[in-house]
Coordinates of C-alpha atoms in Angstrom, one line a residue:
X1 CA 66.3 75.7 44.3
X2 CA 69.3 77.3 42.4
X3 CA 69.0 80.9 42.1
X4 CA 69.1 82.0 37.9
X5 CA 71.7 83.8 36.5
X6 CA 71.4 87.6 36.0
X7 CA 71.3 87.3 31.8
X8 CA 69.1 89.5 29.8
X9 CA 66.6 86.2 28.8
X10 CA 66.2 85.9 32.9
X11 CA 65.4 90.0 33.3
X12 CA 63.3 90.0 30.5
X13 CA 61.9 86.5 28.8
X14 CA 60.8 88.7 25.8
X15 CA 64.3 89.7 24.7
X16 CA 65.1 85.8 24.8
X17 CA 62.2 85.1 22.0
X18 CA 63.8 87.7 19.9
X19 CA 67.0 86.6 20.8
X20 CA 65.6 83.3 19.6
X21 CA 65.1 84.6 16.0
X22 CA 68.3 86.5 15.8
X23 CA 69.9 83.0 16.2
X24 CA 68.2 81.0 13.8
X25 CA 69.0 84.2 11.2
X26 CA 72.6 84.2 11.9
X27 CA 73.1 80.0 12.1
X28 CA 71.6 80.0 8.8
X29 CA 73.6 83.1 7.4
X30 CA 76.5 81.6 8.8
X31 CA 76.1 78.3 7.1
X32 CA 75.5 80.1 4.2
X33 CA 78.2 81.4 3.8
X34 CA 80.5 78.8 4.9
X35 CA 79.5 76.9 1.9
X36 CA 79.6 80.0 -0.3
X37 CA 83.2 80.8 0.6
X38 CA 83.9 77.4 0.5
X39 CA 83.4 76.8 -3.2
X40 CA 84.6 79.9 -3.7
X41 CA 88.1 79.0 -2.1
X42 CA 87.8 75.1 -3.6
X43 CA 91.3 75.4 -5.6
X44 CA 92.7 76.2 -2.4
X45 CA 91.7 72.9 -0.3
X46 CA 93.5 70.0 -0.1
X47 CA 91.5 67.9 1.7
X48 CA 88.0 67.9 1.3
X49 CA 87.7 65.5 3.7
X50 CA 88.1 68.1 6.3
X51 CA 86.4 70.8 4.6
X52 CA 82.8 69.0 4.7
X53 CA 83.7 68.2 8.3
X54 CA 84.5 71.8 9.2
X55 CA 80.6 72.5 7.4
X56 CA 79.3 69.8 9.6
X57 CA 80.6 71.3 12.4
X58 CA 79.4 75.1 11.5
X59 CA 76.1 73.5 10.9
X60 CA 76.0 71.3 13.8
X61 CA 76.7 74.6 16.4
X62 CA 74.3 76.7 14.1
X63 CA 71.3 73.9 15.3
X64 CA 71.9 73.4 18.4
X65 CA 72.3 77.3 19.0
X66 CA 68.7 77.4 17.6
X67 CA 67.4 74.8 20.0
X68 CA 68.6 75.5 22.6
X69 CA 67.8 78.8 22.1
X70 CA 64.2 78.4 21.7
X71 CA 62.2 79.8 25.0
X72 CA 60.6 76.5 25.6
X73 CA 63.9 75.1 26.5
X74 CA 65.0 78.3 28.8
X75 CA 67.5 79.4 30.2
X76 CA 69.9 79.2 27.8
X77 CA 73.1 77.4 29.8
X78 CA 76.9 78.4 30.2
X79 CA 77.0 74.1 29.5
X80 CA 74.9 74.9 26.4
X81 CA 76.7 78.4 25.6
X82 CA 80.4 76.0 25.5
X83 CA 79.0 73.6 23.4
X84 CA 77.8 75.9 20.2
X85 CA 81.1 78.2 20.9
X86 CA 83.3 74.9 20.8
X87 CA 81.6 73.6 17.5
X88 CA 82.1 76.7 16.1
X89 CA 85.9 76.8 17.2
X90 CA 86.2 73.0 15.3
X91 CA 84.6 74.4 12.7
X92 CA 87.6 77.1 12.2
X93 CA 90.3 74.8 12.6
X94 CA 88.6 71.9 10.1
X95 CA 88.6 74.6 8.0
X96 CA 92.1 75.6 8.5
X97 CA 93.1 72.4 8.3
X98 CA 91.8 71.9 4.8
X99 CA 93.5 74.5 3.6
X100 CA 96.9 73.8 5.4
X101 CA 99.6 74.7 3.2
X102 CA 97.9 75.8 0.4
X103 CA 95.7 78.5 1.6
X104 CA 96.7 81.9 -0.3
X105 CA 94.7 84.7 1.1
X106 CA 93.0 84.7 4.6
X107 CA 90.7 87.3 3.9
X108 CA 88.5 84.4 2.2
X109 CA 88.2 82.1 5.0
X110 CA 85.0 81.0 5.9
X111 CA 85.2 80.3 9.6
X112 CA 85.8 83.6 12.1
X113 CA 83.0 85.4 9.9
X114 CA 80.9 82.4 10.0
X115 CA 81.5 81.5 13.9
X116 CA 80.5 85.5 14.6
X117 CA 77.1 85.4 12.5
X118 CA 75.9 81.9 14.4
X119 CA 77.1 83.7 18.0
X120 CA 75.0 86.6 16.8
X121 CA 72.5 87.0 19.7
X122 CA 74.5 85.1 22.3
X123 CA 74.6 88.4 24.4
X124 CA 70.8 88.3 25.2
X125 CA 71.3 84.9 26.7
X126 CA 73.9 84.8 29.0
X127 CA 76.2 87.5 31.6
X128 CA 78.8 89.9 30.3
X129 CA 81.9 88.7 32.1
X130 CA 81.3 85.3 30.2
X131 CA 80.7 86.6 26.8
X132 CA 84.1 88.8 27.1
X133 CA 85.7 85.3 28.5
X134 CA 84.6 83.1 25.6
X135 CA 85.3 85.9 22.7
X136 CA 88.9 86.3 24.5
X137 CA 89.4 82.8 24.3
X138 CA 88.1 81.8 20.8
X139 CA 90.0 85.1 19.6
X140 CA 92.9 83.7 21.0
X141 CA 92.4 80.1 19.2
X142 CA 91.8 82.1 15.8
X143 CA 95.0 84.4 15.9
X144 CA 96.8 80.9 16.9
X145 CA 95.5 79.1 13.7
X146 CA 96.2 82.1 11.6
X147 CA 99.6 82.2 12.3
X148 CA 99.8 78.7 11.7
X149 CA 98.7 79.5 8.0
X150 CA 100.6 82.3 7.3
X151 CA 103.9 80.4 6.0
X152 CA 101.7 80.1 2.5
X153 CA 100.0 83.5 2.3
X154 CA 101.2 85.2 -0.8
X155 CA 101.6 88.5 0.9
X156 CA 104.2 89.2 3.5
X157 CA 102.9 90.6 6.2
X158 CA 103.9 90.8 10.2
X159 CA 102.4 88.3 11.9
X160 CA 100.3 90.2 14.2
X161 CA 98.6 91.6 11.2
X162 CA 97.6 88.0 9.8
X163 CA 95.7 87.8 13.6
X164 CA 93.6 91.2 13.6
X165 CA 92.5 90.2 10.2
X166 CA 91.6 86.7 11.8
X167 CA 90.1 87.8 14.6
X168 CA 88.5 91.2 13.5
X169 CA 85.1 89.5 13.0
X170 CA 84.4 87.5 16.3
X171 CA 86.1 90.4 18.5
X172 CA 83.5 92.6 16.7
X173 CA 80.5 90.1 17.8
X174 CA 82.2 90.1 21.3
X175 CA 82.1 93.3 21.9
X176 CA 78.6 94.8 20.5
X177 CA 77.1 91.4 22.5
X178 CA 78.8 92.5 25.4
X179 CA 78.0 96.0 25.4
X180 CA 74.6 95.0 24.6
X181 CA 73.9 92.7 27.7
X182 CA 76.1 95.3 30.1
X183 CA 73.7 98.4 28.7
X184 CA 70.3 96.4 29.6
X185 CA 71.8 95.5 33.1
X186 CA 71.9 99.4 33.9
X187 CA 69.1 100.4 32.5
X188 CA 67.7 97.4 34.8
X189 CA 69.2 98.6 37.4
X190 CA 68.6 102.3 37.0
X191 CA 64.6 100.5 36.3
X192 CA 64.2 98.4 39.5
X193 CA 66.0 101.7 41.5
X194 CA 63.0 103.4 40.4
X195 CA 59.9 100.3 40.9
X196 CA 61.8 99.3 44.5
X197 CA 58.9 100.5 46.8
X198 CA 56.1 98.6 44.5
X199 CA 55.8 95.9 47.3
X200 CA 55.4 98.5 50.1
X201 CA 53.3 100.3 47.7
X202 CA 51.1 96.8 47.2
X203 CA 50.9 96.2 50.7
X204 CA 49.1 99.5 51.7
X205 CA 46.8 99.2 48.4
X206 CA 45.7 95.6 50.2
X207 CA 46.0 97.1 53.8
X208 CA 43.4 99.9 52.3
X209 CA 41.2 97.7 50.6
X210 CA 40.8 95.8 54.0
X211 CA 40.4 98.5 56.2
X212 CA 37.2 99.7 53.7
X213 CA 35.7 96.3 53.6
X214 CA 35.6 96.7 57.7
X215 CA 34.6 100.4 57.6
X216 CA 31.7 99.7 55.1
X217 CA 30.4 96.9 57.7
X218 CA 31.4 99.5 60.7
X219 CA 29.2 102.5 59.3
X220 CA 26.0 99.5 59.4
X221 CA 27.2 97.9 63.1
X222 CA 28.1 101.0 65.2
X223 CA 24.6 102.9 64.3
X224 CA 22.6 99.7 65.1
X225 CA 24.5 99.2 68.8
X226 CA 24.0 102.9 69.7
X227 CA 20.1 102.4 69.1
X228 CA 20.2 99.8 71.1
X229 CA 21.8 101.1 74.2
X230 CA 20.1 104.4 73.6
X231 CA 16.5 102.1 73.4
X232 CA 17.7 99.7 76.5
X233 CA 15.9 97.1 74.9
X234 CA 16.3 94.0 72.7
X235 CA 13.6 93.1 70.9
X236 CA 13.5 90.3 68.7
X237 CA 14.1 92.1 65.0
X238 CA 17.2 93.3 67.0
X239 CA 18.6 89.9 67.6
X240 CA 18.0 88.9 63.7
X241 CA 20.0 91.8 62.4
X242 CA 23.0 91.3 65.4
X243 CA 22.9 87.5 64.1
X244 CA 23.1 89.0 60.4
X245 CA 26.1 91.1 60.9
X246 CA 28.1 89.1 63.2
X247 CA 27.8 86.3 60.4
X248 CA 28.6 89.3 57.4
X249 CA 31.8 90.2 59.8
X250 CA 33.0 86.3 59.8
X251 CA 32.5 86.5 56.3
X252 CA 34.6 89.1 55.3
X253 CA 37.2 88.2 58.2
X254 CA 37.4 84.5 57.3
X255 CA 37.8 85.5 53.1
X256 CA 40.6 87.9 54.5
X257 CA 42.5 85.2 56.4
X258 CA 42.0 82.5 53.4
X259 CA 42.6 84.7 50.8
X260 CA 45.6 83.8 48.4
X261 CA 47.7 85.6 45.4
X262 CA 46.3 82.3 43.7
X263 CA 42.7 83.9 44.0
X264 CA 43.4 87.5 42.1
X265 CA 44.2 84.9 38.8
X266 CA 40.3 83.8 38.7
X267 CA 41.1 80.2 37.5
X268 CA 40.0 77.1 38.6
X269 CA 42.2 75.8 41.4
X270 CA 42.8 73.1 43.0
X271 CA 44.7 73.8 46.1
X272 CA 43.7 71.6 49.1
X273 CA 47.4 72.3 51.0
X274 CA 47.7 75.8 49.9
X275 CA 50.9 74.7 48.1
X276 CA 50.3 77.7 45.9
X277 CA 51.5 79.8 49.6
X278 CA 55.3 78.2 49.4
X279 CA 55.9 79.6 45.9
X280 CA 58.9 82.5 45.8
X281 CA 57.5 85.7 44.9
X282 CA 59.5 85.3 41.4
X283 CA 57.9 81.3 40.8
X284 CA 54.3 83.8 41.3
X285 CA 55.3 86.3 39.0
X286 CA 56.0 83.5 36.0
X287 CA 52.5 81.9 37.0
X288 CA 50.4 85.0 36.8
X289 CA 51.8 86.3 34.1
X290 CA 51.4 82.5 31.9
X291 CA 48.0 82.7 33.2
X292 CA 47.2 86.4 32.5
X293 CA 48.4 86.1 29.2
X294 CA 46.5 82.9 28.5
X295 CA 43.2 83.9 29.5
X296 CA 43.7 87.8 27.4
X297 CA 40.8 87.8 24.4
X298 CA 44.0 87.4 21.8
X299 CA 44.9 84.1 23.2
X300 CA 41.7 83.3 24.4
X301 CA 42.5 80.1 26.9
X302 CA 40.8 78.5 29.6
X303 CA 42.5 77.7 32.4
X304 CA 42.6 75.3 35.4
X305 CA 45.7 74.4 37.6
X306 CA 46.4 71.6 40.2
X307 CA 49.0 71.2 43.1
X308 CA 49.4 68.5 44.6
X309 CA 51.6 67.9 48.2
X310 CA 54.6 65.5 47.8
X311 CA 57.2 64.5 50.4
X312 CA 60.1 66.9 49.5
X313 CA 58.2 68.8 46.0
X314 CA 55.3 70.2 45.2
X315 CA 54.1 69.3 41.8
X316 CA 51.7 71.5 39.7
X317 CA 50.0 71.0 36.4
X318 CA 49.0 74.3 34.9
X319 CA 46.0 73.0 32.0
X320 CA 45.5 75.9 28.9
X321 CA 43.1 75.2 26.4
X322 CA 41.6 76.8 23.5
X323 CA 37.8 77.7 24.1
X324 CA 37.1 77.1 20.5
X325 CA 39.2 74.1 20.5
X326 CA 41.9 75.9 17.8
X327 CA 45.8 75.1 18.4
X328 CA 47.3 77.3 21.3
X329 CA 49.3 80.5 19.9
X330 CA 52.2 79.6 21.6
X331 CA 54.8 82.6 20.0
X332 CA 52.3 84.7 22.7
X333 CA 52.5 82.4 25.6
X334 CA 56.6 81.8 24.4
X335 CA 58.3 84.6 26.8
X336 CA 56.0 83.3 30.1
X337 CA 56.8 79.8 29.2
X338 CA 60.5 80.9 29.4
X339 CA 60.2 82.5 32.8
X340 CA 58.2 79.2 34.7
X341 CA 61.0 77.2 33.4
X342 CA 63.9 80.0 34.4
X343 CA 62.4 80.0 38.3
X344 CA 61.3 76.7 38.9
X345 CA 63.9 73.8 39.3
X346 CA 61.7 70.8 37.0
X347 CA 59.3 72.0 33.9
X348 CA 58.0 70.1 31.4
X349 CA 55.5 71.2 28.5
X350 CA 53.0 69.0 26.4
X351 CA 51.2 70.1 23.5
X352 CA 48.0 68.0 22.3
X353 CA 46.0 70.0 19.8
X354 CA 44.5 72.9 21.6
X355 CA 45.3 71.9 25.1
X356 CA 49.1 73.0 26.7
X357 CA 49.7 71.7 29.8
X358 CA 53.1 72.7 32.1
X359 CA 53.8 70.8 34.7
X360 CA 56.1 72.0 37.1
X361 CA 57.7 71.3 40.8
X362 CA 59.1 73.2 43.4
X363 CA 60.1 72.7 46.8
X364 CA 57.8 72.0 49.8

């Protein structure tokens, strides 16, 4: 299995649902105001041709930004972050290209303003070094196209100017996204510094726990073999209680040996392999917290899961379904959903009324 990149949506699925709506408001800001500026700047096109192509375009990055955005599809790709940034780069030079020639003032042109709202929340989705790449790059392409334009600007102007101006509104979004994902990265760091003995921690909780179980069956089994030494004698209620707490000590010995991170969830399971055991500890976490979630009063889901034992994979299907047979309130389950399809390598979801079921595989 591929190991996920370190982006904000990985660290912390909930930013990536918010992230989610911060990209469907700026992709429909930025269209809007492509078109505004664009009917604005009409006596200035000269082929219109290009101009509704260079909307297309805006429109077409805005979309897929939102879907692929959306935390049922996470993570959020560097293929997927190229293909909105590129269609958002068209966009700019279909624009320019309308306006070749004839365009007067670049302080109206819809495209770096518009490319900057529909890259609004790109920084919660993928790492810093690749948000300063892409922004260096498509500032480079703008400043390019601007000086390409600025033979028919009415004002004389260095060059260089004609650039900043260009590029002031996508080096802007580059550098607050940026900044944004490099801040939660050490405060994450600075966090997990803080929460790094929780596993040593939750071992000696569970080592505890054990040890009381055998002390509370110890303060019953140590009496009862002292009166019988002390008595010399065995009689035949004695034998009936030995019998009764050698089977009690199985008990609690067997249930430690068999007992599994699957059991603390208090689902249905059905487990026959213990597949459930070859999970990484970050493929648990996205697991228990679905399920955790699910079950909570506010969502109020049942929930069942099976594994089943392939050659190579292990295939689950995780079952959630409304008790009172009402759709699913999937914007609650949406950041969890996000992090089973981050850590394991295959996920797919399928909605039917009240019933979600995620079916996943990982590695056997």
């Amino acid at each position: 299995m591929s190991i996920p990149e370190r982006t904000v949506q990985v660290l912390s699925p909930v930013s990536g649902v918010v992230a989610h709506r911060i990209a469907i408001g700026g992709g429909v800001l930025g269209v809007a105001a492509a078109v505004v500026l664009t009917f604005q700047g009409i006596d200035q096109i000269h082929s219109f041709p290009l101009a509704m192509l260079g909307l297309v375009a805006i429109t077409a990055s805005a979309v897929y930004f939102g879907i692929a955005a959306s935390p049922f599809r996470a993570p959020f790709t560097r293929l997927d972050h190229a293909v909105v940034a590129s269609l958002g780069l068209g966009a700019v030079a279909l624009n320019a290209g309308s306006q070749l020639g004839t365009n007067t003032i670049i302080r109206d042109d819809w495209g770096p303003p518009a490319l900057a709202l529909v890259l609004l929340g790109v920084g919660i989705f993928r790492p810093t070094i690749e948000l300063i790449v892409c922004s260096a790059i498509s500032c480079t392409v703008i400043a390019s196209i601007a000086v390409l334009e600025s033979s028919s600007f009415t004002s004389r102007l260095p060059l260089v100017t004609y650039a900043l101006v260009a590029i002031t509104p996508v080096l802007a979004m580059g550098v607050s996204t940026a900044v944004l994902s490099s801040a939660f990265f050490r405060a994450y760091e600075r966090y997990a510094a803080i929460g790094a003995d929780g596993p040593e921690l939750r071992a000696a909780v569970e080592a505890t726990v054990r040890e009381r179980r055998l002390e509370a069956l110890g303060d019953e089994v140590l009496p009862f073999l002292t009166s019988v030494v002390e008595s010399g004698v065995l009689t035949e209620r004695d034998s009936l209680r030995a019998r009764r707490l050698a089977s009690e000590l199985r008990a609690v010995t067997v249930a430690q040996l068999d007992e599994s991170w699957i059991d603390e969830l208090g689902i249905e399971v059905h487990d026959p392999s213990r597949s459930a055991e070859r999970m990484s500890g970050e493929q648990r976490s996205a697991i228990r917290g679905l399920v955790q979630t699910a079950v909570d009063p506010d969502v109020a889901a049942r929930a069942s899961m099976r594994l089943t034992d392939h050659d190579r994979a292990i295939v689950g299907t995780l079952v959630l379904e409304r008790r009172d047979g009402e759709r699913l309130d999937r914007g609650e389950l949406a950041p969890y959903i996000a992090m089973v399809r981050t850590f394991f390598p295959t996920v797919r979801t399928e909605v039917r009324g009240g019933t979600l079921r995620v079916i996943f595989a990982y590695d056997a």
